[in-house]
């Protein structure tokens, strides 16, 4: 176990190194930040000064090594938009994003576990068809559309929930549903198929044949085992969640990392983009390792080597 | 052991889901009708008067010299005071300076208001004026440097008198000092605590001081009881940043905010129809225009072609159909409210497609011609739609315009590199409220590579006007310059843009030409 952990952690290093190259090159080739930073009245001389100050007159590989060196010290440069170090700005936004992501996962879990079980145990019933249809729809609805529809219904028409912003509990509901619906849809389908597979196993037949009531068969014998893949899939949803926060946070003006990334990309605030992509990559890698470990812990048949 | 962990995990998830089902049903219970508890409470509740304003973006910084963002300045004006300030009619009024005079062509003397205190208790003196203006006039890394480098020195005569000395005669100094970048900073506080501390806890002399700033969420200002002028009208002012248009409109409709700026034309009717909200439109300093290339070898080098383009475009139709009436057609960039405006050219359009065809024939293109039109997509209100309509209008007279739409950062890159083909569409503002700024890209030197326009007569008029302290003569020079441009058309002006606001019925709000949000000009009904 310890060896496995160590190996996983060591694997992070080359991945992050590759990401550093991709991030650097992407930002480098997508355009010229100087034009965006200068005012309309700036002269060519002002431009030269700024280019030199940012080190953009150096060759690309020198710029990369300087970027890498600084990055290793946690320095992603200064955000030109905020005139502050980039990494603390990104980290400052994490709590809001975590809050939203956890709420969305809770929404997804609360919706998907009962629906998944019901549609597996009542296979091919009207309910099963309905749930399957709903999950296709849930997965297909784009965040921006769903978010705006929820606002129109719950905030504008029925006036039961606030439109946007971060504050009390009720501010969290609409964005959490917007972000959680797609994941709920995917998890419902997964729980359903996992349950169906387990319900066909020999030991379930044994349990039934020894006269156990159906509730115990389903909840004690089948559900526990069918949730093993689900728990790990949940951990793997990190990247879907973060992708979703970009849109969801912008719609609900939720002051998290997703909104920050969108704005940094729009204003070509390179330092913030780089720091944020790194933080996201790190989170995704860590959650993948966690998923892996969790899977092995939950299913003793899987060996570490 | 492992089984137990698995069982525990499962139990935890189920327990959590059970708990949360409880939670969510609880929170699903009817909430207060106005969505947001913290904002937009009617006056009287808690006894606090709160004004909430939603815009599309947050302020970028508290470094008043290092941004060029009108919506940021619109917030700053409530915290920082200028030496002189423009009232709602854009007339210069005393603010931190009570009197001023010109000592000679390059020296202005200002008497400063006494007994003014910064939010931290420091007294406002001439040293603060010197510190503030010399910083932006000398530090070329600051974004506003270009608009203040004309100032050579600020001399402290006594604690309440300063002299501002400019490199050359500076007829627009008062305009310069009543705009973005001119808010007076607390020199003692910044010198003692440093810039980082100031940026976290900014201090000015204005009627409101910083309460709390949650980036990209909300900036809360609270009233400054020590303010030297009239008592602040609001206890608390909240500036919310809501980037998504639909959400901003929804907040207004539900009473979550009192004013929402930048309303898309398609939502105006919905806001008007809603009980408790209305819309306000006001002119702005921004003018949409086409810049044409006069570079030898281009089709637009021919003045008749340029005139045909102008005559082919029905500007009123663009304003009516695309902007829902939110604009005024114009043949000049110097719109009313600016020094030197030529009213003969404002609210005018020369639309005449038949004559345009005739001009093209005279220019040697009886079967039409081809050119490229570059425009932004998503930078300005309905820019893409405007460009598409212009393309269609040009096609009517036989000009086959290839439309290249670019997202702003790509457009800007090409713009700064001066790499556009025959025509590009762009909008400019004028924070200086002076005709001179409207011509800054039209001198032979500045237009090189961009429009390649050159007219020695215009160059002379502009050079004279820039330094002319005789205002009457100066006005004539700029009026004449506008006529030359309207005739020669290196720029074809399309329309002055309006700003669209959604406003709650509980307040009185009149949009300002400079788009500043002086909250004490906004009152409860």
mmCIF file of N, CA, C and O in Angstrom, chain B residues 278-353:
data_model
loop_
_atom_site.group_PDB
_atom_site.id
_atom_site.type_symbol
_atom_site.label_atom_id
_atom_site.label_comp_id
_atom_site.label_asym_id
_atom_site.label_seq_id
_atom_site.Cartn_x
_atom_site.Cartn_y
_atom_site.Cartn_z
ATOM 1 N N UNK B 278 -38.209 49.994 -14.550
ATOM 2 C CA UNK B 278 -38.290 50.767 -15.781
ATOM 3 C C UNK B 278 -36.886 50.852 -16.386
ATOM 4 O O UNK B 278 -35.921 50.432 -15.755
ATOM 5 N N UNK B 279 -36.812 51.403 -17.589
ATOM 6 C CA UNK B 279 -35.492 51.533 -18.205
ATOM 7 C C UNK B 279 -35.143 52.999 -18.365
ATOM 8 O O UNK B 279 -36.019 53.862 -18.425
ATOM 9 N N UNK B 280 -33.858 53.274 -18.422
ATOM 10 C CA UNK B 280 -33.373 54.622 -18.705
ATOM 11 C C UNK B 280 -32.302 54.488 -19.767
ATOM 12 O O UNK B 280 -31.464 53.587 -19.702
ATOM 13 N N UNK B 281 -32.355 55.376 -20.750
ATOM 14 C CA UNK B 281 -31.299 55.404 -21.741
ATOM 15 C C UNK B 281 -30.643 56.764 -21.687
ATOM 16 O O UNK B 281 -31.329 57.764 -21.521
ATOM 17 N N UNK B 282 -29.349 56.774 -21.833
ATOM 18 C CA UNK B 282 -28.662 58.058 -21.851
ATOM 19 C C UNK B 282 -27.533 58.012 -22.846
ATOM 20 O O UNK B 282 -26.958 56.951 -23.090
ATOM 21 N N UNK B 283 -27.224 59.168 -23.474
ATOM 22 C CA UNK B 283 -26.106 59.185 -24.411
ATOM 23 C C UNK B 283 -24.788 58.936 -23.673
ATOM 24 O O UNK B 283 -24.693 59.160 -22.476
ATOM 25 N N UNK B 284 -23.817 58.423 -24.400
ATOM 26 C CA UNK B 284 -22.487 58.257 -23.808
ATOM 27 C C UNK B 284 -21.473 58.993 -24.670
ATOM 28 O O UNK B 284 -21.820 59.577 -25.696
ATOM 29 N N UNK B 285 -20.237 58.929 -24.251
ATOM 30 C CA UNK B 285 -19.162 59.561 -25.006
ATOM 31 C C UNK B 285 -18.641 58.641 -26.122
ATOM 32 O O UNK B 285 -17.699 58.985 -26.805
ATOM 33 N N UNK B 286 -19.232 57.453 -26.249
ATOM 34 C CA UNK B 286 -18.694 56.505 -27.218
ATOM 35 C C UNK B 286 -19.354 56.646 -28.589
ATOM 36 O O UNK B 286 -20.565 56.745 -28.686
ATOM 37 N N UNK B 287 -18.532 56.651 -29.606
ATOM 38 C CA UNK B 287 -19.043 56.771 -30.978
ATOM 39 C C UNK B 287 -18.502 55.595 -31.791
ATOM 40 O O UNK B 287 -17.307 55.290 -31.754
ATOM 41 N N UNK B 288 -19.409 54.930 -32.489
ATOM 42 C CA UNK B 288 -19.002 53.820 -33.363
ATOM 43 C C UNK B 288 -18.607 54.404 -34.707
ATOM 44 O O UNK B 288 -19.285 55.299 -35.216
ATOM 45 N N UNK B 289 -17.540 53.899 -35.261
ATOM 46 C CA UNK B 289 -17.061 54.473 -36.516
ATOM 47 C C UNK B 289 -16.389 53.435 -37.405
ATOM 48 O O UNK B 289 -16.060 52.337 -36.963
ATOM 49 N N UNK B 290 -16.208 53.815 -38.663
ATOM 50 C CA UNK B 290 -15.381 53.026 -39.570
ATOM 51 C C UNK B 290 -14.093 53.798 -39.800
ATOM 52 O O UNK B 290 -14.119 55.009 -39.969
ATOM 53 N N UNK B 291 -12.971 53.096 -39.787
ATOM 54 C CA UNK B 291 -11.705 53.719 -40.156
ATOM 55 C C UNK B 291 -11.317 53.174 -41.520
ATOM 56 O O UNK B 291 -11.319 51.960 -41.726
ATOM 57 N N UNK B 292 -11.024 54.089 -42.441
ATOM 58 C CA UNK B 292 -10.748 53.677 -43.818
ATOM 59 C C UNK B 292 -9.289 53.903 -44.171
ATOM 60 O O UNK B 292 -8.675 54.851 -43.691
ATOM 61 N N UNK B 293 -8.800 53.042 -45.003
ATOM 62 C CA UNK B 293 -7.411 53.155 -45.438
ATOM 63 C C UNK B 293 -7.291 54.057 -46.662
ATOM 64 O O UNK B 293 -8.017 53.877 -47.626
ATOM 65 N N UNK B 294 -6.364 55.027 -46.574
ATOM 66 C CA UNK B 294 -6.105 55.872 -47.745
ATOM 67 C C UNK B 294 -4.782 55.488 -48.389
ATOM 68 O O UNK B 294 -4.243 56.214 -49.233
ATOM 69 N N UNK B 295 -4.253 54.363 -47.959
ATOM 70 C CA UNK B 295 -2.960 53.896 -48.457
ATOM 71 C C UNK B 295 -3.018 53.742 -49.988
ATOM 72 O O UNK B 295 -3.970 53.162 -50.510
ATOM 73 N N UNK B 296 -2.003 54.277 -50.701
ATOM 74 C CA UNK B 296 -2.007 54.147 -52.154
ATOM 75 C C UNK B 296 -2.166 52.686 -52.571
ATOM 76 O O UNK B 296 -1.542 51.794 -51.993
ATOM 77 N N UNK B 297 -3.024 52.456 -53.561
ATOM 78 C CA UNK B 297 -3.245 51.093 -54.032
ATOM 79 C C UNK B 297 -4.520 50.465 -53.495
ATOM 80 O O UNK B 297 -4.974 49.450 -54.008
ATOM 81 N N UNK B 298 -5.101 51.077 -52.446
ATOM 82 C CA UNK B 298 -6.354 50.518 -51.921
ATOM 83 C C UNK B 298 -7.536 51.189 -52.613
ATOM 84 O O UNK B 298 -7.428 52.329 -53.082
ATOM 85 N N UNK B 299 -8.663 50.496 -52.681
ATOM 86 C CA UNK B 299 -9.838 51.097 -53.332
ATOM 87 C C UNK B 299 -10.333 52.315 -52.555
ATOM 88 O O UNK B 299 -10.864 53.268 -53.127
ATOM 89 N N UNK B 300 -10.143 52.283 -51.235
ATOM 90 C CA UNK B 300 -10.640 53.388 -50.410
ATOM 91 C C UNK B 300 -9.733 54.612 -50.472
ATOM 92 O O UNK B 300 -10.003 55.618 -49.818
ATOM 93 N N UNK B 301 -8.681 54.527 -51.253
ATOM 94 C CA UNK B 301 -7.836 55.703 -51.465
ATOM 95 C C UNK B 301 -8.643 56.777 -52.202
ATOM 96 O O UNK B 301 -8.442 57.975 -52.008
ATOM 97 N N UNK B 302 -9.570 56.326 -53.031
ATOM 98 C CA UNK B 302 -10.380 57.226 -53.842
ATOM 99 C C UNK B 302 -11.469 57.894 -52.986
ATOM 100 O O UNK B 302 -12.312 57.201 -52.410
ATOM 101 N N UNK B 303 -11.458 59.230 -52.895
ATOM 102 C CA UNK B 303 -12.447 59.907 -52.028
ATOM 103 C C UNK B 303 -13.891 59.604 -52.413
ATOM 104 O O UNK B 303 -14.770 59.592 -51.549
ATOM 105 N N UNK B 304 -14.110 59.339 -53.698
ATOM 106 C CA UNK B 304 -15.491 59.046 -54.119
ATOM 107 C C UNK B 304 -15.950 57.697 -53.571
ATOM 108 O O UNK B 304 -17.123 57.523 -53.254
ATOM 109 N N UNK B 305 -15.051 56.762 -53.488
ATOM 110 C CA UNK B 305 -15.393 55.458 -52.908
ATOM 111 C C UNK B 305 -15.740 55.649 -51.431
ATOM 112 O O UNK B 305 -16.720 55.096 -50.924
ATOM 113 N N UNK B 306 -14.936 56.459 -50.742
ATOM 114 C CA UNK B 306 -15.192 56.675 -49.305
ATOM 115 C C UNK B 306 -16.550 57.348 -49.119
ATOM 116 O O UNK B 306 -17.314 56.994 -48.232
ATOM 117 N N UNK B 307 -16.829 58.311 -50.006
ATOM 118 C CA UNK B 307 -18.123 58.992 -49.892
ATOM 119 C C UNK B 307 -19.264 58.009 -50.170
ATOM 120 O O UNK B 307 -20.294 58.013 -49.481
ATOM 121 N N UNK B 308 -19.038 57.133 -51.167
ATOM 122 C CA UNK B 308 -20.086 56.157 -51.512
ATOM 123 C C UNK B 308 -20.367 55.240 -50.319
ATOM 124 O O UNK B 308 -21.524 54.905 -50.041
ATOM 125 N N UNK B 309 -19.314 54.848 -49.613
ATOM 126 C CA UNK B 309 -19.504 53.985 -48.441
ATOM 127 C C UNK B 309 -20.370 54.724 -47.408
ATOM 128 O O UNK B 309 -21.329 54.171 -46.856
ATOM 129 N N UNK B 310 -20.033 55.976 -47.166
ATOM 130 C CA UNK B 310 -20.787 56.782 -46.200
ATOM 131 C C UNK B 310 -22.261 56.866 -46.614
ATOM 132 O O UNK B 310 -23.164 56.659 -45.799
ATOM 133 N N UNK B 311 -22.493 57.149 -47.905
ATOM 134 C CA UNK B 311 -23.865 57.342 -48.389
ATOM 135 C C UNK B 311 -24.662 56.036 -48.462
ATOM 136 O O UNK B 311 -25.889 56.038 -48.478
ATOM 137 N N UNK B 312 -23.939 54.932 -48.511
ATOM 138 C CA UNK B 312 -24.628 53.643 -48.632
ATOM 139 C C UNK B 312 -25.179 53.162 -47.289
ATOM 140 O O UNK B 312 -26.028 52.287 -47.246
ATOM 141 N N UNK B 313 -24.652 53.719 -46.192
ATOM 142 C CA UNK B 313 -25.028 53.195 -44.870
ATOM 143 C C UNK B 313 -26.182 54.009 -44.269
ATOM 144 O O UNK B 313 -26.062 55.219 -44.082
ATOM 145 N N UNK B 314 -27.269 53.322 -44.001
ATOM 146 C CA UNK B 314 -28.420 53.970 -43.362
ATOM 147 C C UNK B 314 -28.232 53.868 -41.849
ATOM 148 O O UNK B 314 -28.617 52.894 -41.211
ATOM 149 N N UNK B 315 -27.634 54.920 -41.304
ATOM 150 C CA UNK B 315 -27.260 54.875 -39.883
ATOM 151 C C UNK B 315 -28.495 54.834 -38.987
ATOM 152 O O UNK B 315 -28.511 54.178 -37.948
ATOM 153 N N UNK B 316 -29.525 55.565 -39.410
ATOM 154 C CA UNK B 316 -30.745 55.584 -38.606
ATOM 155 C C UNK B 316 -31.354 54.179 -38.515
ATOM 156 O O UNK B 316 -31.844 53.769 -37.467
ATOM 157 N N UNK B 317 -31.248 53.441 -39.607
ATOM 158 C CA UNK B 317 -31.802 52.081 -39.610
ATOM 159 C C UNK B 317 -31.036 51.184 -38.638
ATOM 160 O O UNK B 317 -31.623 50.340 -37.959
ATOM 161 N N UNK B 318 -29.724 51.389 -38.550
ATOM 162 C CA UNK B 318 -28.924 50.593 -37.604
ATOM 163 C C UNK B 318 -29.393 50.899 -36.181
ATOM 164 O O UNK B 318 -29.644 50.002 -35.371
ATOM 165 N N UNK B 319 -29.505 52.198 -35.898
ATOM 166 C CA UNK B 319 -29.905 52.613 -34.551
ATOM 167 C C UNK B 319 -31.298 52.071 -34.216
ATOM 168 O O UNK B 319 -31.520 51.515 -33.139
ATOM 169 N N UNK B 320 -32.228 52.205 -35.159
ATOM 170 C CA UNK B 320 -33.610 51.794 -34.875
ATOM 171 C C UNK B 320 -33.768 50.288 -34.772
ATOM 172 O O UNK B 320 -34.446 49.787 -33.879
ATOM 173 N N UNK B 321 -33.133 49.581 -35.696
ATOM 174 C CA UNK B 321 -33.418 48.149 -35.784
ATOM 175 C C UNK B 321 -32.513 47.283 -34.932
ATOM 176 O O UNK B 321 -32.930 46.247 -34.430
ATOM 177 N N UNK B 322 -31.277 47.703 -34.775
ATOM 178 C CA UNK B 322 -30.362 46.845 -34.022
ATOM 179 C C UNK B 322 -30.251 47.305 -32.575
ATOM 180 O O UNK B 322 -30.206 46.503 -31.657
ATOM 181 N N UNK B 323 -30.215 48.607 -32.380
ATOM 182 C CA UNK B 323 -30.001 49.110 -31.021
ATOM 183 C C UNK B 323 -31.310 49.503 -30.341
ATOM 184 O O UNK B 323 -31.282 50.108 -29.272
ATOM 185 N N UNK B 324 -32.426 49.175 -30.920
ATOM 186 C CA UNK B 324 -33.733 49.527 -30.365
ATOM 187 C C UNK B 324 -33.811 51.023 -30.043
ATOM 188 O O UNK B 324 -34.295 51.433 -28.993
ATOM 189 N N UNK B 325 -33.282 51.822 -30.954
ATOM 190 C CA UNK B 325 -33.341 53.272 -30.771
ATOM 191 C C UNK B 325 -32.250 53.814 -29.864
ATOM 192 O O UNK B 325 -32.214 55.004 -29.585
ATOM 193 N N UNK B 326 -31.363 52.959 -29.413
ATOM 194 C CA UNK B 326 -30.349 53.379 -28.431
ATOM 195 C C UNK B 326 -29.111 54.007 -29.028
ATOM 196 O O UNK B 326 -28.005 53.526 -28.802
ATOM 197 N N UNK B 327 -29.290 55.097 -29.757
ATOM 198 C CA UNK B 327 -28.128 55.785 -30.307
ATOM 199 C C UNK B 327 -28.549 56.978 -31.149
ATOM 200 O O UNK B 327 -29.735 57.177 -31.400
ATOM 201 N N UNK B 328 -27.574 57.782 -31.543
ATOM 202 C CA UNK B 328 -27.860 58.954 -32.383
ATOM 203 C C UNK B 328 -26.884 58.931 -33.556
ATOM 204 O O UNK B 328 -25.673 58.889 -33.346
ATOM 205 N N UNK B 329 -27.407 58.979 -34.794
ATOM 206 C CA UNK B 329 -26.494 59.005 -35.946
ATOM 207 C C UNK B 329 -25.656 60.281 -35.908
ATOM 208 O O UNK B 329 -26.144 61.337 -35.495
ATOM 209 N N UNK B 330 -24.425 60.185 -36.319
ATOM 210 C CA UNK B 330 -23.578 61.369 -36.248
ATOM 211 C C UNK B 330 -22.543 61.351 -37.370
ATOM 212 O O UNK B 330 -22.190 60.287 -37.886
ATOM 213 N N UNK B 331 -22.088 62.558 -37.727
ATOM 214 C CA UNK B 331 -21.001 62.665 -38.701
ATOM 215 C C UNK B 331 -19.743 63.193 -38.029
ATOM 216 O O UNK B 331 -18.755 63.511 -38.685
ATOM 217 N N UNK B 332 -19.801 63.331 -36.683
ATOM 218 C CA UNK B 332 -18.615 63.778 -35.948
ATOM 219 C C UNK B 332 -18.444 62.945 -34.696
ATOM 220 O O UNK B 332 -19.420 62.394 -34.176
ATOM 221 N N UNK B 333 -17.193 62.860 -34.241
ATOM 222 C CA UNK B 333 -16.954 62.135 -32.995
ATOM 223 C C UNK B 333 -17.071 63.079 -31.808
ATOM 224 O O UNK B 333 -17.109 62.648 -30.659
ATOM 225 N N UNK B 334 -17.115 64.388 -32.081
ATOM 226 C CA UNK B 334 -17.203 65.363 -30.992
ATOM 227 C C UNK B 334 -18.687 65.636 -30.744
ATOM 228 O O UNK B 334 -19.278 66.545 -31.325
ATOM 229 N N UNK B 335 -19.280 64.841 -29.890
ATOM 230 C CA UNK B 335 -20.722 64.912 -29.659
ATOM 231 C C UNK B 335 -21.053 65.993 -28.621
ATOM 232 O O UNK B 335 -20.148 66.472 -27.933
ATOM 233 N N UNK B 336 -22.316 66.394 -28.514
ATOM 234 C CA UNK B 336 -22.661 67.460 -27.565
ATOM 235 C C UNK B 336 -22.200 67.116 -26.143
ATOM 236 O O UNK B 336 -22.281 65.972 -25.730
ATOM 237 N N UNK B 337 -21.756 68.167 -25.445
ATOM 238 C CA UNK B 337 -21.220 67.949 -24.103
ATOM 239 C C UNK B 337 -19.702 68.000 -24.109
ATOM 240 O O UNK B 337 -19.073 68.104 -23.069
ATOM 241 N N UNK B 338 -19.116 67.947 -25.298
ATOM 242 C CA UNK B 338 -17.668 68.058 -25.429
ATOM 243 C C UNK B 338 -17.304 69.466 -25.884
ATOM 244 O O UNK B 338 -18.071 70.106 -26.618
ATOM 245 N N UNK B 339 -16.116 69.912 -25.504
ATOM 246 C CA UNK B 339 -15.666 71.209 -25.988
ATOM 247 C C UNK B 339 -15.437 71.114 -27.492
ATOM 248 O O UNK B 339 -14.779 70.188 -27.967
ATOM 249 N N UNK B 340 -15.992 72.065 -28.227
ATOM 250 C CA UNK B 340 -15.710 72.153 -29.665
ATOM 251 C C UNK B 340 -16.680 71.396 -30.549
ATOM 252 O O UNK B 340 -16.436 71.238 -31.739
ATOM 253 N N UNK B 341 -17.798 70.920 -29.981
ATOM 254 C CA UNK B 341 -18.706 70.129 -30.801
ATOM 255 C C UNK B 341 -19.286 70.956 -31.960
ATOM 256 O O UNK B 341 -19.588 72.135 -31.801
ATOM 257 N N UNK B 342 -19.411 70.319 -33.099
ATOM 258 C CA UNK B 342 -19.974 70.984 -34.271
ATOM 259 C C UNK B 342 -21.371 70.405 -34.506
ATOM 260 O O UNK B 342 -21.527 69.334 -35.091
ATOM 261 N N UNK B 343 -22.384 71.140 -34.032
ATOM 262 C CA UNK B 343 -23.745 70.598 -34.051
ATOM 263 C C UNK B 343 -24.300 70.403 -35.456
ATOM 264 O O UNK B 343 -25.261 69.669 -35.645
ATOM 265 N N UNK B 344 -23.671 71.069 -36.456
ATOM 266 C CA UNK B 344 -24.133 70.871 -37.837
ATOM 267 C C UNK B 344 -23.931 69.426 -38.289
ATOM 268 O O UNK B 344 -24.555 68.974 -39.247
ATOM 269 N N UNK B 345 -23.023 68.744 -37.621
ATOM 270 C CA UNK B 345 -22.689 67.392 -38.061
ATOM 271 C C UNK B 345 -23.312 66.331 -37.169
ATOM 272 O O UNK B 345 -23.164 65.131 -37.410
ATOM 273 N N UNK B 346 -24.006 66.744 -36.120
ATOM 274 C CA UNK B 346 -24.543 65.791 -35.155
ATOM 275 C C UNK B 346 -26.002 65.497 -35.461
ATOM 276 O O UNK B 346 -26.746 66.379 -35.898
ATOM 277 N N UNK B 347 -26.404 64.274 -35.189
ATOM 278 C CA UNK B 347 -27.767 63.829 -35.504
ATOM 279 C C UNK B 347 -28.069 64.002 -36.998
ATOM 280 O O UNK B 347 -29.144 64.452 -37.390
ATOM 281 N N UNK B 348 -27.067 63.683 -37.810
ATOM 282 C CA UNK B 348 -27.196 63.823 -39.262
ATOM 283 C C UNK B 348 -26.744 62.537 -39.916
ATOM 284 O O UNK B 348 -25.837 61.856 -39.434
ATOM 285 N N UNK B 349 -27.403 62.213 -41.009
ATOM 286 C CA UNK B 349 -26.927 61.093 -41.809
ATOM 287 C C UNK B 349 -27.185 61.439 -43.265
ATOM 288 O O UNK B 349 -28.136 62.162 -43.583
ATOM 289 N N UNK B 350 -26.324 60.986 -44.141
ATOM 290 C CA UNK B 350 -26.423 61.399 -45.552
ATOM 291 C C UNK B 350 -26.948 60.276 -46.440
ATOM 292 O O UNK B 350 -26.769 60.310 -47.650
ATOM 293 N N UNK B 351 -27.577 59.285 -45.847
ATOM 294 C CA UNK B 351 -27.976 58.076 -46.571
ATOM 295 C C UNK B 351 -28.622 58.376 -47.932
ATOM 296 O O UNK B 351 -29.640 59.062 -48.000
ATOM 297 N N UNK B 352 -28.016 57.888 -48.997
ATOM 298 C CA UNK B 352 -28.526 58.116 -50.352
ATOM 299 C C UNK B 352 -27.923 57.060 -51.282
ATOM 300 O O UNK B 352 -26.916 57.308 -51.950
ATOM 301 N N UNK B 353 -28.525 55.861 -51.317
ATOM 302 C CA UNK B 353 -27.905 54.761 -52.065
ATOM 303 C C UNK B 353 -27.761 55.036 -53.561
ATOM 304 O O UNK B 353 -26.789 54.591 -54.178
#
